[in-house]
Each structure stands twice: as C-alpha cells, then as structure tokens.
Coordinates of C-alpha atoms and ligand atoms in Angstrom, one line a residue:
X1 CA 46.3 94.1 107.1
X2 CA 46.0 91.8 104.1
X3 CA 45.1 93.4 100.8
X4 CA 41.6 93.1 99.3
X5 CA 42.2 91.8 95.8
X6 CA 38.9 93.1 94.4
X7 CA 38.2 89.5 93.5
X8 CA 35.3 87.7 95.2
X9 CA 34.0 84.2 95.5
X10 CA 30.2 83.8 95.1
X11 CA 28.4 81.3 97.2
X12 CA 25.0 80.1 96.1
X13 CA 22.9 79.3 99.2
X14 CA 19.1 78.7 99.4
X15 CA 18.6 80.5 96.1
X16 CA 20.6 83.5 97.2
X17 CA 24.1 84.6 96.3
X18 CA 26.6 85.7 98.9
X19 CA 29.7 87.6 97.9
X20 CA 32.7 86.5 99.8
X21 CA 35.7 88.9 99.5
X22 CA 39.1 87.5 98.6
X23 CA 42.4 88.7 100.2
X24 CA 46.0 88.3 99.1
X25 CA 49.0 88.0 101.4
X26 CA 52.5 88.6 100.2
X27 CA 53.1 84.9 99.4
X28 CA 50.9 81.8 99.4
X29 CA 47.3 81.2 98.3
X30 CA 44.6 83.9 98.5
X31 CA 42.1 83.5 101.2
X32 CA 38.3 83.6 101.0
X33 CA 36.6 85.6 103.8
X34 CA 33.7 83.4 104.9
X35 CA 32.4 85.6 107.8
X36 CA 29.2 86.5 106.0
X37 CA 28.2 82.8 105.8
X38 CA 27.0 83.1 109.4
X39 CA 24.5 85.9 108.6
X40 CA 23.0 83.4 106.0
X41 CA 22.5 80.9 108.8
X42 CA 25.4 78.5 108.0
X43 CA 28.8 77.6 109.4
X44 CA 31.7 76.5 107.3
X45 CA 33.0 72.9 108.0
X46 CA 36.7 72.1 107.9
X47 CA 37.8 69.5 110.5
X48 CA 41.5 69.5 111.2
X49 CA 41.6 73.1 109.7
X50 CA 42.9 71.5 106.4
X51 CA 42.0 74.6 104.3
X52 CA 41.3 77.2 107.0
X53 CA 43.6 80.3 107.6
X54 CA 42.8 81.0 111.3
X55 CA 44.8 84.3 111.5
X56 CA 47.0 86.8 109.6
X57 CA 50.7 86.5 110.4
X58 CA 54.0 88.1 109.2
X59 CA 56.3 85.6 111.0
X60 CA 56.8 82.4 109.0
X61 CA 55.9 81.3 105.5
X62 CA 55.7 77.7 104.3
X63 CA 55.2 76.6 100.7
X64 CA 54.6 72.9 101.2
X65 CA 54.6 72.0 97.5
X66 CA 58.1 73.5 96.9
X67 CA 59.6 72.6 100.3
X68 CA 60.1 76.3 101.3
X69 CA 60.3 77.5 104.9
X70 CA 61.0 81.2 105.5
X71 CA 61.2 83.0 108.8
X72 CA 60.5 86.7 108.3
X73 CA 61.5 86.1 104.6
X74 CA 64.8 84.2 105.3
X75 CA 65.2 80.6 104.2
X76 CA 65.6 78.1 107.0
X77 CA 68.8 76.6 105.5
X78 CA 70.5 80.1 105.5
X79 CA 69.4 80.8 109.1
X80 CA 70.7 77.3 110.2
X81 CA 74.1 77.9 108.6
X82 CA 74.6 81.6 108.8
X83 CA 72.9 82.7 112.1
X84 CA 72.7 81.2 115.6
X85 CA 69.6 80.3 117.5
X86 CA 69.5 83.6 119.5
X87 CA 69.8 85.6 116.3
X88 CA 66.9 83.6 114.9
X89 CA 64.9 84.3 118.1
X90 CA 65.6 88.0 117.7
X91 CA 64.4 87.7 114.1
X92 CA 61.2 85.9 114.9
X93 CA 60.4 88.4 117.7
X94 CA 61.4 91.6 116.0
X95 CA 61.1 91.0 112.3
X96 CA 64.8 91.7 111.4
X97 CA 68.1 90.0 112.2
X98 CA 70.0 91.9 114.9
X99 CA 73.0 94.2 114.3
X100 CA 76.1 93.3 116.2
X101 CA 75.1 95.8 118.9
X102 CA 71.5 94.5 119.1
X103 CA 72.7 90.9 119.3
X104 CA 75.0 91.8 122.2
X105 CA 72.1 93.5 124.0
X106 CA 69.6 90.7 123.3
X107 CA 72.1 88.0 124.4
X108 CA 72.8 89.9 127.6
X109 CA 69.1 90.3 128.3
X110 CA 68.4 86.6 127.9
X111 CA 71.4 85.7 130.1
X112 CA 70.1 88.0 132.7
X113 CA 66.9 85.9 133.1
X114 CA 68.2 82.3 133.0
X115 CA 67.6 81.7 136.7
X116 CA 64.2 80.6 137.9
X117 CA 62.8 81.6 141.3
X118 CA 64.3 79.1 143.7
X119 CA 60.8 78.0 144.8
X120 CA 60.2 76.7 141.3
X121 CA 62.7 74.0 142.1
X122 CA 60.3 72.6 144.8
X123 CA 57.6 71.9 142.2
X124 CA 59.7 69.0 140.8
X125 CA 59.4 67.1 144.0
X126 CA 55.7 66.6 143.4
X127 CA 56.4 64.4 140.4
X128 CA 57.2 60.7 140.5
X129 CA 60.8 60.3 139.5
X130 CA 59.8 58.1 136.5
X131 CA 57.4 60.8 135.2
X132 CA 57.8 61.5 131.5
X133 CA 59.9 64.7 131.1
X134 CA 57.1 66.3 129.0
X135 CA 54.6 65.8 131.9
X136 CA 57.1 67.6 134.1
X137 CA 57.6 70.4 131.6
X138 CA 53.9 71.0 131.2
X139 CA 53.7 71.3 135.0
X140 CA 56.8 73.5 135.7
X141 CA 56.4 75.9 132.8
X142 CA 52.7 76.3 133.7
X143 CA 53.8 76.9 137.3
X144 CA 55.8 80.0 136.2
X145 CA 52.4 81.6 135.7
X146 CA 52.1 81.6 139.5
X147 CA 55.3 83.7 139.8
X148 CA 54.3 86.2 137.1
X149 CA 50.6 86.8 137.4
X150 CA 49.8 89.5 139.9
X151 CA 50.9 92.8 138.3
X152 CA 51.1 91.2 134.8
X153 CA 49.1 93.3 132.3
X154 CA 48.6 91.7 128.9
X155 CA 47.8 95.2 127.4
X156 CA 51.2 96.5 128.5
X157 CA 53.8 96.0 125.7
X158 CA 56.8 96.1 128.2
X159 CA 55.1 93.3 130.2
X160 CA 54.6 91.2 127.0
X161 CA 58.2 91.7 125.8
X162 CA 59.8 90.8 129.1
X163 CA 57.7 87.7 129.2
X164 CA 59.2 86.6 125.9
X165 CA 62.7 87.1 127.2
X166 CA 62.0 85.3 130.4
X167 CA 60.5 82.3 128.6
X168 CA 63.4 82.0 126.1
X169 CA 65.9 82.3 129.1
X170 CA 64.2 80.1 131.7
X171 CA 62.8 77.2 129.6
X172 CA 66.3 75.7 129.1
X173 CA 66.9 75.8 132.8
X174 CA 63.6 74.0 133.5
X175 CA 64.3 71.5 130.7
X176 CA 67.7 70.6 132.1
X177 CA 66.3 70.4 135.6
X178 CA 63.6 68.1 134.4
X179 CA 66.3 65.8 133.1
X180 CA 68.3 66.1 136.3
X181 CA 65.2 65.3 138.4
X182 CA 64.5 62.1 136.4
X183 CA 68.0 60.8 136.8
X184 CA 68.3 61.8 140.5
X185 CA 71.1 64.3 140.1
X186 CA 71.2 67.8 141.7
X187 CA 70.0 70.7 139.7
X188 CA 72.8 72.7 138.0
X189 CA 72.4 76.4 138.0
X190 CA 72.9 78.3 134.7
X191 CA 76.2 79.8 133.8
X192 CA 75.9 83.1 132.1
X193 CA 79.4 83.1 130.6
X194 CA 78.4 80.3 128.3
X195 CA 76.5 80.6 125.0
X196 CA 72.8 79.6 125.0
X197 CA 73.4 76.0 123.7
X198 CA 76.6 75.5 125.8
X199 CA 74.7 76.6 128.9
X200 CA 71.9 74.2 128.2
X201 CA 74.3 71.3 127.7
X202 CA 76.2 72.4 130.8
X203 CA 73.1 72.3 133.0
X204 CA 72.2 68.9 131.5
X205 CA 75.5 67.1 132.0
X206 CA 77.7 68.9 134.6
X207 CA 77.6 67.5 138.1
X208 CA 79.1 68.7 141.4
X209 CA 81.5 65.8 141.2
X210 CA 82.8 67.0 137.8
X211 CA 83.6 70.7 138.5
X212 CA 85.7 71.1 135.3
X213 CA 83.0 69.8 133.0
X214 CA 83.6 71.3 129.6
X215 CA 81.0 71.4 126.8
X216 CA 82.3 69.9 123.5
X217 CA 82.0 72.8 121.0
X218 CA 80.9 70.3 118.2
X219 CA 78.0 69.3 120.4
X220 CA 77.1 72.9 121.3
X221 CA 77.1 73.8 117.6
X222 CA 74.9 70.8 116.7
X223 CA 72.5 71.7 119.6
X224 CA 72.3 75.3 118.5
X225 CA 71.4 74.2 115.0
X226 CA 68.7 71.8 116.2
X227 CA 67.2 74.7 118.2
X228 CA 67.2 76.9 115.1
X229 CA 65.6 74.2 112.9
X230 CA 62.7 73.9 115.4
X231 CA 62.3 77.6 116.3
X232 CA 59.0 78.1 114.5
X233 CA 56.6 76.6 112.0
X234 CA 53.7 78.9 111.5
X235 CA 50.2 77.8 112.6
X236 CA 51.0 74.1 113.6
X237 CA 48.9 72.4 116.3
X238 CA 50.9 73.7 119.3
X239 CA 51.2 77.3 118.0
X240 CA 47.5 77.3 117.2
X241 CA 46.9 76.0 120.8
X242 CA 49.0 78.9 122.2
X243 CA 47.1 81.4 120.1
X244 CA 43.7 80.0 121.1
X245 CA 44.6 79.9 124.8
X246 CA 46.1 83.4 124.4
X247 CA 43.0 84.8 122.7
X248 CA 41.2 84.5 126.0
X249 CA 43.7 86.9 127.7
X250 CA 45.1 84.0 129.7
X251 CA 48.5 84.2 131.5
X252 CA 51.2 83.6 128.8
X253 CA 53.2 81.0 130.9
X254 CA 50.0 79.0 131.1
X255 CA 49.5 79.4 127.3
X256 CA 53.0 78.1 126.7
X257 CA 52.2 75.1 128.9
X258 CA 49.2 74.5 126.7
X259 CA 51.5 74.6 123.7
X260 CA 53.8 72.0 125.4
X261 CA 50.8 69.7 125.9
X262 CA 49.8 70.0 122.3
X263 CA 53.4 69.3 121.1
X264 CA 53.8 66.2 123.2
X265 CA 51.6 64.0 120.9
X266 CA 53.4 61.6 118.5
X267 CA 51.8 63.2 115.4
X268 CA 53.5 66.4 116.4
X269 CA 56.7 67.0 118.5
X270 CA 56.5 63.5 120.1
X271 CA 57.5 62.1 116.7
X272 CA 61.3 62.5 117.4
X273 CA 61.0 60.2 120.4
X274 CA 58.8 57.8 118.4
X275 CA 61.4 57.6 115.5
X276 CA 64.1 56.3 117.8
X277 CA 61.8 53.8 119.4
X278 CA 60.8 52.6 115.9
X279 CA 64.4 52.3 114.9
X280 CA 65.1 50.3 118.1
X281 CA 62.2 48.0 117.3
X282 CA 63.3 47.4 113.7
X283 CA 66.8 46.6 115.0
X284 CA 68.6 45.6 111.9
X285 CA 68.6 46.5 108.2
X286 CA 67.2 43.1 107.2
X287 CA 64.0 43.9 109.2
X288 CA 63.4 47.1 107.3
X289 CA 61.5 45.5 104.3
X290 CA 59.0 43.5 106.4
X291 CA 58.5 46.6 108.6
X292 CA 57.6 48.7 105.5
X293 CA 55.1 46.0 104.5
X294 CA 53.4 46.6 107.9
X295 CA 53.4 50.3 107.2
X296 CA 51.7 49.8 103.9
X297 CA 49.0 47.6 105.5
X298 CA 48.5 50.5 108.0
X299 CA 49.4 48.3 111.0
X300 CA 52.0 50.9 112.0
X301 CA 53.0 54.4 110.9
X302 CA 56.4 55.3 109.6
X303 CA 57.3 57.9 112.2
X304 CA 59.3 60.9 111.1
X305 CA 57.6 60.7 107.7
X306 CA 54.7 62.8 106.3
X307 CA 53.5 66.3 107.0
X308 CA 50.3 68.1 106.7
X309 CA 51.9 70.9 104.8
X310 CA 55.0 69.6 103.1
X311 CA 54.2 67.5 100.1
X312 CA 57.6 67.5 98.4
X313 CA 60.3 67.6 101.1
X314 CA 60.7 69.2 104.5
X315 CA 63.6 71.7 104.1
X316 CA 64.4 71.3 107.8
X317 CA 65.0 67.5 107.2
X318 CA 67.6 68.3 104.5
X319 CA 69.7 70.5 106.9
X320 CA 69.1 68.0 109.7
X321 CA 70.4 65.1 107.6
X322 CA 73.6 67.1 106.7
X323 CA 74.0 68.1 110.4
X324 CA 73.6 64.4 111.4
X325 CA 76.4 63.4 109.0
X326 CA 78.7 66.2 110.2
X327 CA 78.1 65.4 113.9
X328 CA 78.6 61.7 113.5
X329 CA 81.8 62.2 111.4
X330 CA 83.2 64.8 113.8
X331 CA 82.6 62.6 116.8
X332 CA 83.8 59.5 115.0
X333 CA 80.5 57.7 115.7
X334 CA 79.3 54.9 113.4
X335 CA 75.7 54.6 114.5
X336 CA 74.0 51.6 113.0
X337 CA 70.7 53.4 113.4
X338 CA 71.8 55.9 110.8
X339 CA 72.2 53.0 108.3
X340 CA 68.7 51.8 109.3
X341 CA 67.2 55.3 108.9
X342 CA 68.8 55.7 105.5
X343 CA 67.5 52.3 104.3
X344 CA 64.0 53.3 105.4
X345 CA 64.3 56.5 103.6
X346 CA 65.6 54.8 100.5
X347 CA 62.7 52.3 100.3
X348 CA 60.1 55.0 101.1
X349 CA 61.4 57.4 98.4
X350 CA 61.2 54.7 95.7
X351 CA 58.0 52.9 96.8
X352 CA 54.7 53.7 95.0
X353 CA 52.8 53.7 98.3
X354 CA 54.9 56.6 99.8
X355 CA 55.3 58.4 96.5
X356 CA 51.5 58.5 95.8
X357 CA 50.9 59.9 99.3
X358 CA 53.7 62.5 99.1
X359 CA 55.4 61.0 102.2
X360 CA 58.9 62.4 102.8
X361 CA 61.2 62.5 105.9
X362 CA 60.3 65.4 108.2
X363 CA 62.4 67.3 110.6
X364 CA 62.1 64.6 113.3
X365 CA 63.4 61.8 111.2
X366 CA 67.1 62.5 111.7
X367 CA 67.0 64.8 114.8
X368 CA 66.9 61.8 117.1
X369 CA 70.1 60.3 115.8
X370 CA 71.9 63.6 116.4
X371 CA 70.3 64.1 119.8
X372 CA 71.4 60.6 120.8
X373 CA 75.0 61.4 119.6
X374 CA 74.9 64.5 121.8
X375 CA 74.0 62.2 124.7
X376 CA 70.4 63.4 125.1
X377 CA 68.2 60.5 126.3
X378 CA 65.2 59.5 124.1
X379 CA 62.5 60.7 126.5
X380 CA 64.0 64.2 126.5
X381 CA 63.8 64.6 122.7
X382 CA 60.4 66.3 122.7
X383 CA 61.5 68.5 125.6
X384 CA 64.3 69.8 123.3
X385 CA 61.7 70.5 120.6
X386 CA 59.6 72.4 123.2
X387 CA 62.6 74.4 124.4
X388 CA 63.4 75.4 120.8
X389 CA 59.7 76.1 119.8
X390 CA 59.1 78.4 122.8
X391 CA 60.3 81.4 120.8
X392 CA 57.9 80.5 118.0
X393 CA 55.0 80.2 120.4
X394 CA 55.7 83.4 122.2
X395 CA 56.4 85.3 118.9
X396 CA 52.9 84.3 117.7
X397 CA 51.4 85.2 121.1
X398 CA 53.1 88.6 120.8
X399 CA 51.9 89.2 117.3
X400 CA 48.3 88.3 118.2
X401 CA 48.4 90.8 121.1
X402 CA 49.9 93.6 119.1
X403 CA 46.7 94.1 117.1
X404 CA 43.0 93.8 117.7
X405 CA 42.0 90.1 118.0
X406 CA 38.9 88.0 118.7
X407 CA 38.6 85.2 121.2
X408 CA 39.1 81.9 119.2
X409 CA 35.7 80.2 119.2
X410 CA 35.1 77.6 116.5
X411 CA 31.6 76.3 115.8
X412 CA 30.5 72.7 115.1
X413 CA 28.3 70.4 113.1
X414 CA 26.1 69.0 115.9
X415 CA 25.0 65.4 115.3
X416 CA 23.8 64.5 118.8
X417 CA 20.4 64.0 120.3
X418 CA 17.7 66.6 119.5
X419 CA 16.0 68.2 122.5
X420 CA 14.1 65.6 124.7
X421 CA 12.6 65.5 128.2
X422 CA 14.0 63.5 131.1
X423 CA 11.5 60.7 131.7
X424 CA 10.5 58.8 134.9
X425 CA 12.0 61.2 137.5
Ligands
CMC1 N1 53.4 56.5 107.7 C1 52.5 55.9 106.9 N2 51.5 56.4 106.2 C2 51.3 57.7 106.4 C3 52.1 58.5 107.3 C4 53.2 57.9 107.9 N3 54.0 58.6 108.7 N4 51.6 59.8 107.3 C5 50.6 59.8 106.5 N5 50.3 58.5 106.0 C6 49.3 58.1 105.0 C7 47.9 58.1 105.7 O1 47.7 56.8 106.2 C8 47.0 58.4 104.6 O2 46.9 57.3 103.7 P1 45.5 57.0 103.0 O3 45.3 58.2 102.0 O4 45.7 55.7 102.3 O5 44.4 57.0 104.0 C9 47.8 59.5 103.8 O6 49.2 59.2 104.0 C10 47.5 60.9 104.2 O7 47.7 61.0 105.6 P2 47.0 62.0 106.6 O8 46.9 61.3 107.9 O9 45.7 62.4 106.0 O10 47.9 63.2 106.7 P3 47.8 64.4 107.7 O11 48.2 65.6 107.0 O12 46.5 64.4 108.4 O13 48.9 64.0 108.8 C11 51.0 63.8 110.0 C12 50.2 64.5 108.9 C13 52.3 64.5 110.2 C14 50.1 63.8 111.3 C15 51.2 62.3 109.5 O14 51.9 62.3 108.3 C16 51.9 61.5 110.6 O15 51.3 61.0 111.5 N6 53.3 61.3 110.5 C17 54.0 60.6 111.5 C18 54.3 61.4 112.7 C19 55.4 62.5 112.4 O16 56.4 62.2 111.9 N7 55.0 63.7 112.9 C20 56.0 64.8 112.8 C21 55.5 65.9 111.9 S1 56.9 67.1 111.6 C22 57.2 67.8 113.1 C23 56.2 68.6 113.6 O17 55.8 69.7 113.0 O18 55.6 68.4 114.7

C-alpha cells in the first residue's frame, strides 16, 4: 500500500473545507485522494484521465519529462539489450529477473502451452479472408474464453497464473494463424525446439512446401527486441481497458480481447501501421516539407509522433531507431522509407510547432521499418504489438486480482435533458 505522507490538500467547497489525504509512491508525483469529495455531493472531472491515477501498481514506472521507462525498476534500454523477451515477461509477472534455473523452467512452461485447441482453428473460417488481422485477433483471442471458462475460478491463484502462461504461449500461435488465414496458407503448428521469437517467425513464414525453412537469427533477434520494447507501458488505454473489464470478474481471455480492441486504434497501437501508410503516401523526401505544412495546419497528424506521457523523448524509440539501423545494415537493406522517416524527424525536431508541443518520435515511428525488413506485412504490425503487450495486460490483471479491488465505475458530468414526460401517447 502507498504511504500516507501526512500532507493533505484542502478543498474549499460550499463554504466548507474538505481535507484530502496525499499519498507518496516510490517514484513519481504524489497523489491526492479525492474519495471524500463524493460525500460532499460532488464528483471530480478529468476527461481522458489526464491527471487521474486510477490504481496503485508496482509493475512499470514512466517519467515522461525525463524519458524514463522502468519495468520493476529496470530501464527499458537495459532490458532490450541485456535480457530477452521471455525474461522480461518473467520480470513483469514476478517482480524479479529469473535465475538460470527459473528461466529454463519458465521457458519450458511457455513452450508446453503453445498449441491451441484444434477447434479454435475453425473460428477463423467465419471471417472474410480480407478481414483486418486485428478484427480476427479480437475474435479468436476472445474465443479462448469459451475453452477456459467452466472450472475457471478467478479467486484461485493457480488458475490465474496458468492463464498468464497460456496467453503468453498461445497468442503468437493465433497471431501467426491470423496471418496465414489472410494469405490463404495452411496454419503452421508451433515448434517447441525454437525460441519464442523464432517459433513465431517460423509459424508466420514456413509452409508445407518449404520443409527446411530456417529462421534468420538476425530477424529473430530483432523480433525479440521489438517484443521486449512493447511488453508493457503502465496504465495506457488498452491496459486500463483490461483492468476495467477485469474489475467485473470477467473471463481473462475476454478481458485481453477487450485490450486488443482498445489497442487497435491509430492513436494507440494502430499507429505503427499508420506510420508506414503515411510514409507510403509521402513517397519521396521532396514531399516531406509540404506534408509537414499540412500537419501544422492540422489537416493530418504526424503518425508515430507525440505521446500523452512522454514530453521529452520516448526511450523505446531510441532503442528502436538503433535496432532499425542494426537490422537494415545486417540485412544489407537500403530502405528509402528510412531516409524519409529521418527527414520527418529532422524537421520535426527543429520546427517551433513540434518543439512547443513537445512532439517527439514514439516507439511506433521506427518499428514499422524494422517489421517491414523482417517481412511482416503492414496490416500485421498492430497484431505484433498486441502479441508483445499481452504480458503487460495479464501482469496488470494479475496484480489487480492479487489484492482487494473495486469494480471500475467512473461517474459523469451529465449535460442531457432534465426529467420530462412523454407527450401525446
Ligand atoms: N501530429 C501533429 N500534432 C500533434 C500530434 C501529432 N502526432 N500529436 C499531438 N499533436 C498536437 C495536437 O494537435 C495538440 O495541438 P494544439 O495544442 O495546437 O491543439 C497538441 O499536440 C497536444 O496534443 P493532444 O492531442 O492534446 O495530446 P494527447 O496527449 O491527448 O495525445 C497521442 C497523445 C499519442 C494520442 C497523440 O500525440 C497522437 O495522436 N499521436 C499520433 C498517434 C501515435 O503515434 N500514437 C502512438 C502512441 S505511442 C504507442 C502507444 O503507446 O500506443
């Protein structure tokens, strides 16, 4: 539990004073407890939750002013370069990085659950083959709730923990099958002798016609790093959605499907797909300047730029840019879109419009260029984000269920009709 600081805020309301206690976390701003405002007949008002802490959490800390992102205390750049994705998953779930033995045990557990019930495969046939992969993901991940519902007890810690493992293990299988379905290729079953990232790329790109398909280690390493960089990001829109859905005691697979829905939007995880579409539309470096003029007149948004929390730089974007350079160099790719992206960044970082609004590249600005180099089609970009973020969502769901919690139930400022009677009937 957070510590009471002994400090208080005093709210003057209708001639009365209400004392509001102030709590401190281990990092970040103190929070004012506004619960007592209700007893005084008022609600607080904060659309978009711009200054509202909706829960207490020990998982991830962001200092947006300084560009800091810590998972369980560890900086994201250290995790991206010194740990792999499954170690980061273990850290998010358990609070500590695994020992060699714990890592082996955790990896084995995840591998043991990579298959999905064979009936799940039939759900895909209900979708049009040109359905957006995120639409399919919402459906098939939600469908897992039908396989793990009877007998599931949210109060049982073992049930909750196995749910986390199942989700981390099965979402890559469903993500790869989503791709296979949209291109009309047969589903490829997981291979448990491969690493997490290798197995995902194998299920994406192997075909029955190419039995000796080998995953390029450079691509597997880049994929693993992309997963790590997207693993969690405290109380963002999709994580808050998972917590809100979870606060009703709903089935966890259905809660994760709700998170996938929230992630899909272009203001959130859908931005990585939107960045590549934007780069396609701009087409050439000479079109960058006129495009930026359109951004400044608010005709279009510069996708992959700006963040609700980061007002200096997004530390994930820094590692992503380095990874992008590494991958393109290692693969010998000279992607003209990288030159375009760098020109956009150069203008934005020196232009008063962007400087004044603290607009910097976010994690999605360079991820699309790497994903494209790996061979992932644009429409699958947000699916990759969802796959990687599943651990973040389920870590927050687990944290919420490990202590007493209340159903999430915001209030409103009602501005509709006052009471009236139906006339003439
Ligand atoms: N391009 C141009 N102008 C922008 C942009 C942008 N990408 N983002 C914000 N602004 C302007 C906005 O028009 C406003 O200007 P003014 O003060 O003149 O009205 C000002 O900056 C503040 O913007 P805001 O909309 O109040 O900021 P927000 O905190 O509500 O929105 C955001 C944050 C991420 C939704 C927004 O920056 C955005 O839409 N960015 C593009 C989409 C994107 O890249 N999203 C990925 C976020 S990182 C990955 C993830 O966590 O999902």
